[in-house]
Each structure stands twice: as structure tokens, then as C-alpha cells.
Short mmCIF file of C-alpha atoms and ligand atoms in Angstrom, two decimals:
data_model
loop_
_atom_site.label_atom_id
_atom_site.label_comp_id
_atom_site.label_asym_id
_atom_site.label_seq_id
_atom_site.Cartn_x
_atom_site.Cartn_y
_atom_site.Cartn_z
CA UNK R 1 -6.86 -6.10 12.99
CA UNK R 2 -10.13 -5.87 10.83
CA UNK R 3 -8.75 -2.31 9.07
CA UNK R 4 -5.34 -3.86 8.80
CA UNK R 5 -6.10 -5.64 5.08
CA UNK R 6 -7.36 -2.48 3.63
CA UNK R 7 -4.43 -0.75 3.42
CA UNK R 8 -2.69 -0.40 0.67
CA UNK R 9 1.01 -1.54 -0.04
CA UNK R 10 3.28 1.16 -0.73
CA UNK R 11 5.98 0.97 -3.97
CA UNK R 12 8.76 3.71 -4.19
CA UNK R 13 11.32 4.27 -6.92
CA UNK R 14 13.49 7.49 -7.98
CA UNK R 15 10.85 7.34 -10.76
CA UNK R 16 8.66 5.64 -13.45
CA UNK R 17 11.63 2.47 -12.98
CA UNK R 18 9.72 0.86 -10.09
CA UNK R 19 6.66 0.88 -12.35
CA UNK R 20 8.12 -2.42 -13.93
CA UNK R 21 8.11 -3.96 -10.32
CA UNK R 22 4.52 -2.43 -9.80
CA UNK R 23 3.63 -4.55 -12.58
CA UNK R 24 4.67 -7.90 -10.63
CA UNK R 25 3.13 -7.00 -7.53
CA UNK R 26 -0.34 -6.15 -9.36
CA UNK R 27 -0.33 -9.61 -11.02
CA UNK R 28 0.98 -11.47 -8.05
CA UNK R 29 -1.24 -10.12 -5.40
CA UNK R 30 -4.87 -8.54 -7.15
CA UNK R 31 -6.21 -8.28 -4.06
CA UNK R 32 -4.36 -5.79 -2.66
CA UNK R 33 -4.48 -1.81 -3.16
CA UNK R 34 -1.75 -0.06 -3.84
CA UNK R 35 0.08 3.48 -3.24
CA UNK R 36 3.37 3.95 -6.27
CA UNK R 37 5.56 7.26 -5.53
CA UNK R 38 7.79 7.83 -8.46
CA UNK R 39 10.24 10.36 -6.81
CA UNK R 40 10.90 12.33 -9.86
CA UNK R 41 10.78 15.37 -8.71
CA UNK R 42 14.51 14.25 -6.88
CA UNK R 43 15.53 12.22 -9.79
CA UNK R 44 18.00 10.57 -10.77
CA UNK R 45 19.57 8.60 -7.64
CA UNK R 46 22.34 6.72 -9.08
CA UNK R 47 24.92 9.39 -8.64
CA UNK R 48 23.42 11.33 -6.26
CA UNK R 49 25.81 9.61 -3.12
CA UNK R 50 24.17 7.14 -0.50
CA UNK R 51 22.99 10.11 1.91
CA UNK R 52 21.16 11.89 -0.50
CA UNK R 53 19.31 8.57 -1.00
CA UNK R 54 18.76 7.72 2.19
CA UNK R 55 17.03 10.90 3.45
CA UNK R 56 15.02 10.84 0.23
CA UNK R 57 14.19 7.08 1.50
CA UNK R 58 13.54 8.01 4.92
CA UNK R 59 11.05 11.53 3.90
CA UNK R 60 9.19 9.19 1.11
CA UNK R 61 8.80 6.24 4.22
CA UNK R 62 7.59 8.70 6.20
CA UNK R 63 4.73 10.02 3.80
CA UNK R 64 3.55 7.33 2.92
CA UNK R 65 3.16 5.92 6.30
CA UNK R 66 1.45 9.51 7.49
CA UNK R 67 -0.43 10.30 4.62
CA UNK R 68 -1.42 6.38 3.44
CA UNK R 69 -1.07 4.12 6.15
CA UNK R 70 0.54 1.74 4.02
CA UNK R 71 0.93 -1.84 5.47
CA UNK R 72 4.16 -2.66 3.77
CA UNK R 73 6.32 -0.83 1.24
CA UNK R 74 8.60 -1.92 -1.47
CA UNK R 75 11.46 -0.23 -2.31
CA UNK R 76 11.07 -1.00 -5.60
CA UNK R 77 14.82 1.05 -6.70
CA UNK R 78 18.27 -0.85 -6.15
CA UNK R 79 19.90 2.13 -5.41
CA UNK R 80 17.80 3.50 -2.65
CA UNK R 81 17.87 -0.36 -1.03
CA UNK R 82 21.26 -0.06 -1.78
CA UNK R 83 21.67 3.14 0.44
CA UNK R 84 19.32 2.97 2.78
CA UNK R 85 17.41 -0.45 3.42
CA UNK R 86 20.03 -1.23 6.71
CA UNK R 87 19.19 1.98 7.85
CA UNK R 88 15.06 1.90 7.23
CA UNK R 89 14.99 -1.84 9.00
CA UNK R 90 15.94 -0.21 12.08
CA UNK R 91 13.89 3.25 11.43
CA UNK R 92 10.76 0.75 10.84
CA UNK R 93 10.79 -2.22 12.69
CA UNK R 94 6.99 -2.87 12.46
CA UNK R 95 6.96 -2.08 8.59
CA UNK R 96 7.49 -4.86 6.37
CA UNK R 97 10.54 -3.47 4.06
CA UNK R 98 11.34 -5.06 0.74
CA UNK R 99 14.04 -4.42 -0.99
CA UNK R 100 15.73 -5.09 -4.72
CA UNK R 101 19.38 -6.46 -5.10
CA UNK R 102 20.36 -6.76 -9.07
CA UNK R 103 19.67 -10.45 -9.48
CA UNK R 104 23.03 -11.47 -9.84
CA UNK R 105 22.03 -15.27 -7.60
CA UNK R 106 19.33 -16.50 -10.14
CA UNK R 107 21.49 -15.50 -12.78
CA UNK R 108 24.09 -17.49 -11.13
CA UNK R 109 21.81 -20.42 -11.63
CA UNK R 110 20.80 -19.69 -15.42
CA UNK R 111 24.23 -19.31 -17.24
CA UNK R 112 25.76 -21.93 -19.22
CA UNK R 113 28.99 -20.11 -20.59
CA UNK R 114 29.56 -18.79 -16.40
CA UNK R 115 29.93 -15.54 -17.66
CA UNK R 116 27.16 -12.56 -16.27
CA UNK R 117 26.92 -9.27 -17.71
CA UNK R 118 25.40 -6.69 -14.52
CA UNK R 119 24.27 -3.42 -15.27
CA UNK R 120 23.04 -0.65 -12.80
CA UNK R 121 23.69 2.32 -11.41
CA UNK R 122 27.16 3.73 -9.72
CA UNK R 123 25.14 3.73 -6.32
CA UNK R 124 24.40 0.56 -6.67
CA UNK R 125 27.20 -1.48 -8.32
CA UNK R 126 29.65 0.69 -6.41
CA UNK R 127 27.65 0.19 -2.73
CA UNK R 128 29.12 -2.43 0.11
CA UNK R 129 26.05 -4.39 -0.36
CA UNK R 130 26.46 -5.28 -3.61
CA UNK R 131 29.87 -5.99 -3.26
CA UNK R 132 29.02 -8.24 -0.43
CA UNK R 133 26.70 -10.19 -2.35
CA UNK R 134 28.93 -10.90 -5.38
CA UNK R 135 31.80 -11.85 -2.50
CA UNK R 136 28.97 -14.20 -1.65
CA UNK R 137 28.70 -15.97 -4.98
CA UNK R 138 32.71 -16.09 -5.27
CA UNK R 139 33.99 -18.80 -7.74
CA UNK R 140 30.19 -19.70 -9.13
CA UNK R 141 30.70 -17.20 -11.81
CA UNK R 142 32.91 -14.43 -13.30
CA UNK R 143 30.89 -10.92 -13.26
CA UNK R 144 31.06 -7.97 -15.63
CA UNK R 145 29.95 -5.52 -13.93
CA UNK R 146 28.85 -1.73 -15.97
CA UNK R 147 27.44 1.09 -14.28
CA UNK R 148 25.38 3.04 -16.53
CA UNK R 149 25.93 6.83 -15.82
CA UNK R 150 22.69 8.77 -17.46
CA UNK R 151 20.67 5.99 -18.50
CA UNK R 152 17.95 5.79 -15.79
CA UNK R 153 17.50 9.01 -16.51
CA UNK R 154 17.35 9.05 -20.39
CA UNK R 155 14.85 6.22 -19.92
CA UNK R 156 12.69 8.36 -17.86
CA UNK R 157 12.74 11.42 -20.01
CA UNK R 158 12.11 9.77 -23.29
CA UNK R 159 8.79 7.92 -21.69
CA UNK R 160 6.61 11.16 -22.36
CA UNK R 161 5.79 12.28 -26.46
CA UNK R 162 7.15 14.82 -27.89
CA UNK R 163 10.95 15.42 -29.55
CA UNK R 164 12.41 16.46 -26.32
CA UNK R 165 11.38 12.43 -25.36
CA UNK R 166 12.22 11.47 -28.83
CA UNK R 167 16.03 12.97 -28.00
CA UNK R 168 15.49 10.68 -24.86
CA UNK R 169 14.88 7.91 -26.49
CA UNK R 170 17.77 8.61 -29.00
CA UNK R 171 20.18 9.45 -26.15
CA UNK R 172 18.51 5.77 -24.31
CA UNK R 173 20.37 4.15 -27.60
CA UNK R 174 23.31 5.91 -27.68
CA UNK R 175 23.72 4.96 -23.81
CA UNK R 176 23.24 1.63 -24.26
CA UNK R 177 25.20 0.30 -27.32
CA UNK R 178 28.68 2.09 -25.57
CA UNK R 179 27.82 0.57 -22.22
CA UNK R 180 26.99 -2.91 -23.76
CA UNK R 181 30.22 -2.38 -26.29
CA UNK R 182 31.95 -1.79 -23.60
CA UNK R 183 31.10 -5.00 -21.36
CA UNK R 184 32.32 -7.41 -24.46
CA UNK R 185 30.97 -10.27 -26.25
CA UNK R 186 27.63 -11.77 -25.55
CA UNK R 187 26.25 -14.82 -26.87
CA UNK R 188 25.68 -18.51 -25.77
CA UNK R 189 29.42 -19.39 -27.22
CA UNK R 190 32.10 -20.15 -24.34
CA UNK R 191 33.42 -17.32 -23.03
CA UNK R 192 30.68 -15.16 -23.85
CA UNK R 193 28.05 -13.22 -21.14
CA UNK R 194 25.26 -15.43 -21.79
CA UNK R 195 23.24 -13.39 -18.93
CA UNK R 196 22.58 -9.93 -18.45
CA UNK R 197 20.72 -8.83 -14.94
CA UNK R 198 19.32 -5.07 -15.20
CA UNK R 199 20.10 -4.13 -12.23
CA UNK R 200 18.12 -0.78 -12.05
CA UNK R 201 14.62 -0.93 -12.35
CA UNK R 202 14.51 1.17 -14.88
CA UNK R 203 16.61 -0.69 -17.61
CA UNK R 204 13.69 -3.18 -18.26
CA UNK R 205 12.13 -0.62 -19.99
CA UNK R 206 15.25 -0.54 -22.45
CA UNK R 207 14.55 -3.64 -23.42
CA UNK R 208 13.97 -2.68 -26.64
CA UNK R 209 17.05 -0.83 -27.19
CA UNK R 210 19.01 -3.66 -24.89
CA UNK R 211 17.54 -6.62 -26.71
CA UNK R 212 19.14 -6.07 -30.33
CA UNK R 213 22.31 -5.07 -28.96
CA UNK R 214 22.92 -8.54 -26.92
CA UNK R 215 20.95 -10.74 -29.63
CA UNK R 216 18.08 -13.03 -29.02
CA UNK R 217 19.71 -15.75 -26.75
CA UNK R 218 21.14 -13.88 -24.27
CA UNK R 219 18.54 -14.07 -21.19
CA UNK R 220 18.14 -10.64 -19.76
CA UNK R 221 17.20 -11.19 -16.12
CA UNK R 222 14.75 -8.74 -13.58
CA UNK R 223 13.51 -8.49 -10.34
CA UNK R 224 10.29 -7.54 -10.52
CA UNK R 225 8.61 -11.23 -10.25
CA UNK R 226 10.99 -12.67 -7.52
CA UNK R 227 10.27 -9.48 -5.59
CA UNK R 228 6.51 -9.98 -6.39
CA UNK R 229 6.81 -13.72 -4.85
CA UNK R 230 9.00 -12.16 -1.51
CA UNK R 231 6.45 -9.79 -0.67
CA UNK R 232 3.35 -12.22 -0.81
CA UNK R 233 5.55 -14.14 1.60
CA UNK R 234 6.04 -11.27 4.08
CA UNK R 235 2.50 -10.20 3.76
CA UNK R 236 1.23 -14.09 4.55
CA UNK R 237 3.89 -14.64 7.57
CA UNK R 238 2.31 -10.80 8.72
CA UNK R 239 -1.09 -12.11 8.66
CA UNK R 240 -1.75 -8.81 6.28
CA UNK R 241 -3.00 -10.19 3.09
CA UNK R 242 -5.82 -9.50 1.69
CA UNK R 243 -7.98 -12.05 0.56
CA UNK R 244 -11.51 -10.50 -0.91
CA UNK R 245 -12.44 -10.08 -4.45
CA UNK R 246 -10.48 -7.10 -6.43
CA UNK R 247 -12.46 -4.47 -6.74
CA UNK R 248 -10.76 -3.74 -10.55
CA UNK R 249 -9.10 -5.76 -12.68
CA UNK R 250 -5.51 -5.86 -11.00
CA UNK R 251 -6.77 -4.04 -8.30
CA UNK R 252 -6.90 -0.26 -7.07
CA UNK R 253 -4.10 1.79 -7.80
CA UNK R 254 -2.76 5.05 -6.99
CA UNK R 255 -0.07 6.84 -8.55
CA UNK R 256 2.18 10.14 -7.55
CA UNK R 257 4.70 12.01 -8.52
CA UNK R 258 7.16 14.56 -6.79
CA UNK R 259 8.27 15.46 -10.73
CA UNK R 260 6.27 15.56 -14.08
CA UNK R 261 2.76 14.07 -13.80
CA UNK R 262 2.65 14.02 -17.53
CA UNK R 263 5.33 11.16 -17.44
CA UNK R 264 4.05 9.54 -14.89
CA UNK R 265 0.92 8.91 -16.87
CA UNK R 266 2.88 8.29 -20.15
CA UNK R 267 4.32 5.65 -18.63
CA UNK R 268 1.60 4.43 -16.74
CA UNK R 269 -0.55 4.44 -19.46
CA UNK R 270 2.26 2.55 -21.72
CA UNK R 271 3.67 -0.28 -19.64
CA UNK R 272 0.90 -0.94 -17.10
CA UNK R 273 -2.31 -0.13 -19.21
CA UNK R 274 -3.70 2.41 -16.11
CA UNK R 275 -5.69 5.45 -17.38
CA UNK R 276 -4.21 9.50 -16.45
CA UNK R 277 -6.90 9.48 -13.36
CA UNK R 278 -4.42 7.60 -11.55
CA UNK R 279 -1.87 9.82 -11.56
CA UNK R 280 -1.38 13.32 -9.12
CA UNK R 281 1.06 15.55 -8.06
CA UNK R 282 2.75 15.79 -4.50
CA UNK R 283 5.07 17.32 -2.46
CA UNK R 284 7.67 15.03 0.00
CA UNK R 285 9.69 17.84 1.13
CA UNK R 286 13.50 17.18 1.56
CA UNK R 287 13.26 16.69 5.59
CA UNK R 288 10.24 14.83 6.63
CA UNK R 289 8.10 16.36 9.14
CA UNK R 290 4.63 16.24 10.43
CA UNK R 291 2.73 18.68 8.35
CA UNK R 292 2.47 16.33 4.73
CA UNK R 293 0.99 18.27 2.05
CA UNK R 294 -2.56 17.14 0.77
CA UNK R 295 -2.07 15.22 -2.46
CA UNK R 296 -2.45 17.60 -5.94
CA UNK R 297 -4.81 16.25 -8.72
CA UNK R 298 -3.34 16.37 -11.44
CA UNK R 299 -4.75 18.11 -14.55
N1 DGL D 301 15.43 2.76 -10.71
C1 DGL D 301 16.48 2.94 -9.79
C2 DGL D 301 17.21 1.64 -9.47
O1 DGL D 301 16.63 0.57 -9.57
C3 DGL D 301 17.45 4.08 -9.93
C4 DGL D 301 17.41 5.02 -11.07
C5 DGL D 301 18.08 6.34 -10.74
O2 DGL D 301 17.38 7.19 -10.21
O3 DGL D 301 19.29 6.50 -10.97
O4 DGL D 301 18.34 1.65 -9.09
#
């Protein structure tokens, strides 16, 4: 029991789109220490097909378990909860799993016009689960739903410098306006999607691009806080939480990649303020095994 609170809380996402959830959890809990794998290197997941995910879930569990000893882990990517959270609760029955669902309930409670603008990935818009929870919230709201083919991915590529992420950023635009066009009007007028839930980690680093598209009123609504709250919960019911002083301001951090380190610390370095040292390479191979591969530095 005494080792128990020093491990660190492990945070997984298809890429730097979890990093935005990371952020939460940091501020939330800056006590605790934790482990991020941005799976990059097996990037994108939204129309990659639920077993791809799951096995990429189930390796990256796995790792980070062997190689980290993480007390908890947050699946901090709607598609991969999407495709494999079910699956991992019986896998892991003595981890503490949290998962993201696009945050289509406190949306629910925030719209005024009853219209809600949802946008994700295919996995996850198109998945059982999420179909189950809008069934759920039947005749509290009328959904527009948008899957966003390519945009996770344009988000992630244009995080770096350069003009290949300048194109990224450009294509990040592009994506957006036709898949926002597409959904119809938005504004705080009846009849008009007065919320917008990103449903993909990712997309709250869009905002920018998002933001002028929808206009100012239009509340764009994340996960990253509720899931925050959830996992202080499940850490305080565990008895796991850690309670000393942080030993940096919101607290020790550790960063890898399976893809491009570089982006990994553009991002990191852009949206959670966390210097290159954080970051490192590593291999999850396809089919988890025994053997883990020692963690890279990164140059
Ligand atoms: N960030 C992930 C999510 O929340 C998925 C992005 C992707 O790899 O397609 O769904």
C-alpha cells in the first residue's frame, strides 16, 4: 500500500488529442505523476475499424502497466473508449479505466434553442455506444451529428513548424468550414445548434479555426474537465490518491510517442507549457508481449 501513491496515472490517445485532457487532469489532481502515450506512430484511429483500435488499446494497456506501473489510466481518445473500453473492463478488472464519451448529456443540459451540433470521428459517432447514449437522451434534444473524416489528423500534423504543418493547418480550415457548412445554422436563434460538443479530443485544439466559423455564442463543449473530476473520484473511492506536495508546478510529467517526437514536443510545448525534456520515443509493438522495449530519449 505505501508504493501504491507513487505511481503515476497513465493518459493514452491516438496522439497529441489527449494532451487537451492531460491538461485537466494536471490542474485537477497536482499531486499526482503522470505517464501520456500519444500513439502516433499508429495514427489516426477514427477510420481505422474498432479491432484495429482495440488491439492498439489492449498493447498500449499493457505497456504501460509493464513498463510504468501505472495506477489508473485514462483513455483519454473517444474512439479507442469507443472500441475497446467494454472489452479493457474485463481485460483489467483491478485497473481503474476511464473513458471519454462526446459530451452530448451536459450539452443536453446547456442548450436553449434544443438543437446540438456533435462532431467526432466515424469510429466514434458511428460505434453502438454512442448510439446507445444518444437513444438514452431520446426526446431531450434533436442531434446533428458530423463525423469529421481527416481532421484529427490534419490537427496533428499542422502542430509542428514548418510549411508541411502550415499545409496542416490550412487543410485543419478547409476541414472544418465544409464539415461545419455542412451541419447548418448555428446561433442562439430558434432552430439554430446553439451547442457544439467536440467529440474527439483532438478538435479542441481547432478551436481557433472552429470558433469563427460557429460565431461567439455558440458554446463549444469538451471533456477534458468532467473527465478530470471522474477520475479524482475513482482515485479517492480506490484509496490511490496522492496527497503530498507536487514536486513541480502541475506535477511530474512524462511524455512518449510511438510517432514524431518533434510533434509531440510542439505540442507539448504549445498547449501545456512542458519543456522538449519531457518528451521520448518508444516502441508498443502491434501484439503486446513480455519483452517492452526500454524507452528512447529523444534528441
Ligand atoms: N483523439 C481521438 C478521439 O478523441 C481520435 C483521433 C484519431 O486518431 O482519429 O477520438
Amino acid at each position: 500500500m505505501t508504493s501504491t501513491p507513487r505511481r503515476p496515472i497513465g493518459v493514452f490517445d491516438s496522439g497529441i488529442g489527449g494532451l487537451s485532457v492531460l491538461r485537466a487532469l494536471r490542474a485537477e489532481l497536482p499531486h499526482e505523476r503522470f505517464v501520456y502515450l500519444a500513439d502516433s506512430g499508429h495514427a489516426p484511429y477514427g477510420e481505422r475499424g474498432d479491432a484495429y483500435v482495440a488491439a492498439r488499446t489492449h498493447a498500449i494497456t499493457d505497456y504501460l502497466q509493464a513498463a510504468h506501473g501505472i495506477k489508473a489510466l485514462v483513455v483519454a481518445c473517444n474512439t479507442a473508449t469507443a472500441a475497446a473500453i467494454h472489452e479493457a473492463r474485463s481485460r483489467y478488472p483491478t485497473l481503474p479505466l476511464i473513458g471519454l464519451e462526446p459530451a452530448v448529456k451536459p450539452a443536453v443540459a446547456l442548450t436553449r434553442t434544443g438543437r446540438i451540433g456533435v462532431i467526432g470521428t466515424r469510429g466514434t459517432l458511428t460505434s453502438r455506444k454512442f448510439e446507445r447514449l444518444l437513444a438514452s437522451l431520446k426526446g431531450q434534444a434533436e442531434f446533428v451529428v458530423q463525423p469529421c473524416d481527416g481532421l484529427a489528423h490534419a490537427i496533428e500534423r499542422s502542430t509542428n513548424q514548418g510549411p508541411s504543418a502550415q499545409q496542416a493547418a490550412m487543410e485543419t480550415e478547409a476541414l472544418c468550414a465544409r464539415y461545419i457548412g455542412a451541419m447548418g445554422v448555428f446561433g442562439t436563434q430558434a432552430g439554430q445548434i446553439d451547442t457544439l460538443v467536440l467529440g474527439c479530443t483532438h478538435y479542441l485544439f481547432a478551436e481557433p479555426a472552429l470558433r469563427p466559423l460557429v460565431g461567439p455564442q455558440v458554446r463549444l463543449v469538451e471533456t477534458g474537465v468532467p473527465v478530470a473530476r471522474q477520475t479524482r473520484r475513482l482515485l479517492e473511492t480506490g484509496a490511490l490518491l496522492e496527497n503530498g506536495a507536487p514536486a513541480e508546478p502541475g506535477g511530474p510529467v512524462q511524455l512518449l510517442s510511438t510517432g514524431d517526437v518533434a510533434q509531440l514536443q510542439a505540442a507539448a510545448r504549445r498547449w501545456l507549457d512542458l519543456p522538449a525534456s519531457c518528451c521520448a520515443a518508444v516502441s508498443v509493438p502491434a501484439m503486446a508481449d513480455n519483452s517492452h522495449p526500454e524507452v528512447a530519449v529523444a534528441q
